[in-house]
JSON list of C-alpha atoms in Angstrom, two decimals:
[
{"chain": "Q", "resi": 1, "resn": "MET", "atom": "CA", "xyz": [43.88, -19.84, -32.00]},
{"chain": "Q", "resi": 2, "resn": "GLU", "atom": "CA", "xyz": [42.71, -22.81, -30.20]},
{"chain": "Q", "resi": 3, "resn": "GLN", "atom": "CA", "xyz": [40.61, -25.53, -31.80]},
{"chain": "Q", "resi": 4, "resn": "ILE", "atom": "CA", "xyz": [37.57, -26.95, -29.63]},
{"chain": "Q", "resi": 5, "resn": "GLU", "atom": "CA", "xyz": [36.28, -30.29, -30.53]},
{"chain": "Q", "resi": 6, "resn": "TYR", "atom": "CA", "xyz": [32.81, -31.37, -29.67]},
{"chain": "Q", "resi": 7, "resn": "ASN", "atom": "CA", "xyz": [30.23, -34.30, -30.74]},
{"chain": "Q", "resi": 8, "resn": "GLU", "atom": "CA", "xyz": [26.93, -33.58, -32.00]},
{"chain": "Q", "resi": 9, "resn": "LEU", "atom": "CA", "xyz": [24.43, -36.63, -32.37]},
{"chain": "Q", "resi": 10, "resn": "ILE", "atom": "CA", "xyz": [22.87, -37.41, -35.50]},
{"chain": "Q", "resi": 11, "resn": "ALA", "atom": "CA", "xyz": [21.78, -40.95, -35.10]},
{"chain": "Q", "resi": 12, "resn": "ASN", "atom": "CA", "xyz": [20.59, -43.60, -32.90]},
{"chain": "Q", "resi": 13, "resn": "ARG", "atom": "CA", "xyz": [20.53, -47.27, -33.27]},
{"chain": "Q", "resi": 14, "resn": "GLN", "atom": "CA", "xyz": [16.70, -48.97, -32.99]},
{"chain": "Q", "resi": 15, "resn": "ALA", "atom": "CA", "xyz": [16.75, -52.67, -31.93]},
{"chain": "Q", "resi": 16, "resn": "PRO", "atom": "CA", "xyz": [16.93, -55.27, -33.20]},
{"chain": "Q", "resi": 17, "resn": "GLY", "atom": "CA", "xyz": [19.89, -55.49, -35.26]},
{"chain": "Q", "resi": 18, "resn": "ASP", "atom": "CA", "xyz": [21.95, -52.88, -36.99]},
{"chain": "Q", "resi": 19, "resn": "ASN", "atom": "CA", "xyz": [18.84, -50.32, -37.71]},
{"chain": "Q", "resi": 20, "resn": "TRP", "atom": "CA", "xyz": [19.22, -46.63, -37.23]},
{"chain": "Q", "resi": 21, "resn": "VAL", "atom": "CA", "xyz": [17.35, -43.74, -36.91]},
{"chain": "Q", "resi": 22, "resn": "LEU", "atom": "CA", "xyz": [18.49, -39.87, -37.69]},
{"chain": "Q", "resi": 23, "resn": "VAL", "atom": "CA", "xyz": [17.93, -37.48, -35.02]},
{"chain": "Q", "resi": 24, "resn": "GLY", "atom": "CA", "xyz": [15.60, -34.63, -35.96]},
{"chain": "Q", "resi": 25, "resn": "ASP", "atom": "CA", "xyz": [14.22, -36.63, -38.62]},
{"chain": "Q", "resi": 26, "resn": "ASP", "atom": "CA", "xyz": [10.31, -35.97, -38.90]},
{"chain": "Q", "resi": 27, "resn": "SER", "atom": "CA", "xyz": [9.63, -39.32, -41.02]},
{"chain": "Q", "resi": 28, "resn": "LYS", "atom": "CA", "xyz": [11.67, -41.22, -38.59]},
{"chain": "Q", "resi": 29, "resn": "THR", "atom": "CA", "xyz": [12.87, -43.25, -41.36]},
{"chain": "Q", "resi": 30, "resn": "VAL", "atom": "CA", "xyz": [14.69, -46.65, -40.18]},
{"chain": "Q", "resi": 31, "resn": "TYR", "atom": "CA", "xyz": [17.85, -47.28, -42.17]},
{"chain": "Q", "resi": 32, "resn": "SER", "atom": "CA", "xyz": [19.08, -50.76, -42.43]},
{"chain": "Q", "resi": 33, "resn": "SER", "atom": "CA", "xyz": [22.72, -50.24, -41.81]},
{"chain": "Q", "resi": 34, "resn": "LEU", "atom": "CA", "xyz": [25.05, -47.53, -40.56]},
{"chain": "Q", "resi": 35, "resn": "THR", "atom": "CA", "xyz": [26.38, -46.75, -44.21]},
{"chain": "Q", "resi": 36, "resn": "GLY", "atom": "CA", "xyz": [22.55, -46.07, -44.90]},
{"chain": "Q", "resi": 37, "resn": "VAL", "atom": "CA", "xyz": [22.10, -43.86, -42.20]},
{"chain": "Q", "resi": 38, "resn": "LEU", "atom": "CA", "xyz": [25.50, -42.20, -43.09]},
{"chain": "Q", "resi": 39, "resn": "GLU", "atom": "CA", "xyz": [24.60, -41.77, -46.63]},
{"chain": "Q", "resi": 40, "resn": "ALA", "atom": "CA", "xyz": [21.23, -40.09, -45.70]},
{"chain": "Q", "resi": 41, "resn": "TRP", "atom": "CA", "xyz": [22.87, -37.63, -43.36]},
{"chain": "Q", "resi": 42, "resn": "PHE", "atom": "CA", "xyz": [25.55, -36.49, -45.89]},
{"chain": "Q", "resi": 43, "resn": "ASP", "atom": "CA", "xyz": [22.14, -35.99, -48.40]},
{"chain": "Q", "resi": 44, "resn": "LYS", "atom": "CA", "xyz": [20.66, -34.01, -45.91]},
{"chain": "Q", "resi": 45, "resn": "ASN", "atom": "CA", "xyz": [23.72, -31.77, -45.03]},
{"chain": "Q", "resi": 46, "resn": "GLN", "atom": "CA", "xyz": [26.02, -31.64, -47.92]},
{"chain": "Q", "resi": 47, "resn": "GLU", "atom": "CA", "xyz": [29.10, -31.32, -45.95]},
{"chain": "Q", "resi": 48, "resn": "LYS", "atom": "CA", "xyz": [31.88, -33.17, -45.38]},
{"chain": "Q", "resi": 49, "resn": "ALA", "atom": "CA", "xyz": [32.58, -34.56, -41.71]},
{"chain": "Q", "resi": 50, "resn": "GLU", "atom": "CA", "xyz": [33.95, -36.94, -39.86]},
{"chain": "Q", "resi": 51, "resn": "PHE", "atom": "CA", "xyz": [32.30, -39.33, -37.26]},
{"chain": "Q", "resi": 52, "resn": "ARG", "atom": "CA", "xyz": [32.54, -40.71, -34.00]},
{"chain": "Q", "resi": 53, "resn": "LEU", "atom": "CA", "xyz": [30.52, -44.10, -33.27]},
{"chain": "Q", "resi": 54, "resn": "ALA", "atom": "CA", "xyz": [29.44, -44.88, -29.85]},
{"chain": "Q", "resi": 55, "resn": "PRO", "atom": "CA", "xyz": [28.71, -48.68, -30.07]},
{"chain": "Q", "resi": 56, "resn": "LEU", "atom": "CA", "xyz": [27.84, -49.02, -26.47]},
{"chain": "Q", "resi": 57, "resn": "ASP", "atom": "CA", "xyz": [25.62, -46.20, -26.43]},
{"chain": "Q", "resi": 58, "resn": "SER", "atom": "CA", "xyz": [24.20, -47.03, -29.72]},
{"chain": "Q", "resi": 59, "resn": "LYS", "atom": "CA", "xyz": [24.86, -43.67, -30.93]},
{"chain": "Q", "resi": 60, "resn": "VAL", "atom": "CA", "xyz": [26.69, -41.80, -33.83]},
{"chain": "Q", "resi": 61, "resn": "TYR", "atom": "CA", "xyz": [27.93, -38.50, -33.63]},
{"chain": "Q", "resi": 62, "resn": "VAL", "atom": "CA", "xyz": [29.39, -36.13, -36.04]},
{"chain": "Q", "resi": 63, "resn": "ILE", "atom": "CA", "xyz": [32.63, -34.32, -34.82]},
{"chain": "Q", "resi": 64, "resn": "ARG", "atom": "CA", "xyz": [32.30, -30.30, -35.04]},
{"chain": "Q", "resi": 65, "resn": "THR", "atom": "CA", "xyz": [35.39, -28.12, -34.13]},
{"chain": "Q", "resi": 66, "resn": "GLU", "atom": "CA", "xyz": [35.16, -24.49, -33.28]},
{"chain": "Q", "resi": 67, "resn": "ASN", "atom": "CA", "xyz": [37.75, -21.74, -33.22]},
{"chain": "Q", "resi": 68, "resn": "LYS", "atom": "CA", "xyz": [38.24, -20.14, -30.01]},
{"chain": "Q", "resi": 69, "resn": "LYS", "atom": "CA", "xyz": [39.86, -16.65, -29.88]},
{"chain": "Q", "resi": 70, "resn": "PRO", "atom": "CA", "xyz": [42.71, -16.11, -27.26]},
{"chain": "Q", "resi": 71, "resn": "GLU", "atom": "CA", "xyz": [41.76, -13.41, -24.67]},
{"chain": "Q", "resi": 72, "resn": "PRO", "atom": "CA", "xyz": [43.57, -10.42, -25.36]},
{"chain": "Q", "resi": 73, "resn": "PRO", "atom": "CA", "xyz": [46.31, -9.57, -22.71]},
{"chain": "Q", "resi": 74, "resn": "LYS", "atom": "CA", "xyz": [45.41, -7.56, -19.73]},
{"chain": "Q", "resi": 75, "resn": "ARG", "atom": "CA", "xyz": [46.68, -3.99, -20.07]},
{"chain": "Q", "resi": 76, "resn": "TYR", "atom": "CA", "xyz": [47.85, -1.82, -17.19]},
{"chain": "Q", "resi": 77, "resn": "ASN", "atom": "CA", "xyz": [48.35, 1.63, -16.45]},
{"chain": "Q", "resi": 78, "resn": "ILE", "atom": "CA", "xyz": [50.97, 3.28, -14.35]},
{"chain": "Q", "resi": 79, "resn": "TYR", "atom": "CA", "xyz": [49.19, 2.78, -11.28]},
{"chain": "Q", "resi": 80, "resn": "GLY", "atom": "CA", "xyz": [48.39, -1.12, -11.85]},
{"chain": "Q", "resi": 81, "resn": "ASP", "atom": "CA", "xyz": [44.97, -0.46, -12.65]},
{"chain": "Q", "resi": 82, "resn": "TYR", "atom": "CA", "xyz": [43.14, -2.29, -15.74]}
]
């Protein structure tokens, strides 16, 4: 099985300084540090995860993995048809 890795956006930095807002949070709570927003995400989702920080884009991503099933081998008959 092949694992595919992708990033899911969870937080955006809000200027000025080290202020962060969770994506999809209706209350639009502003967290005063990166650790604060990560703790809020953990409290909300209750799952273990690894994160990727994109400081130039002011974004935080959770790293997700998905298992991809390999394609079954093609089978041919005596005449070369599928």
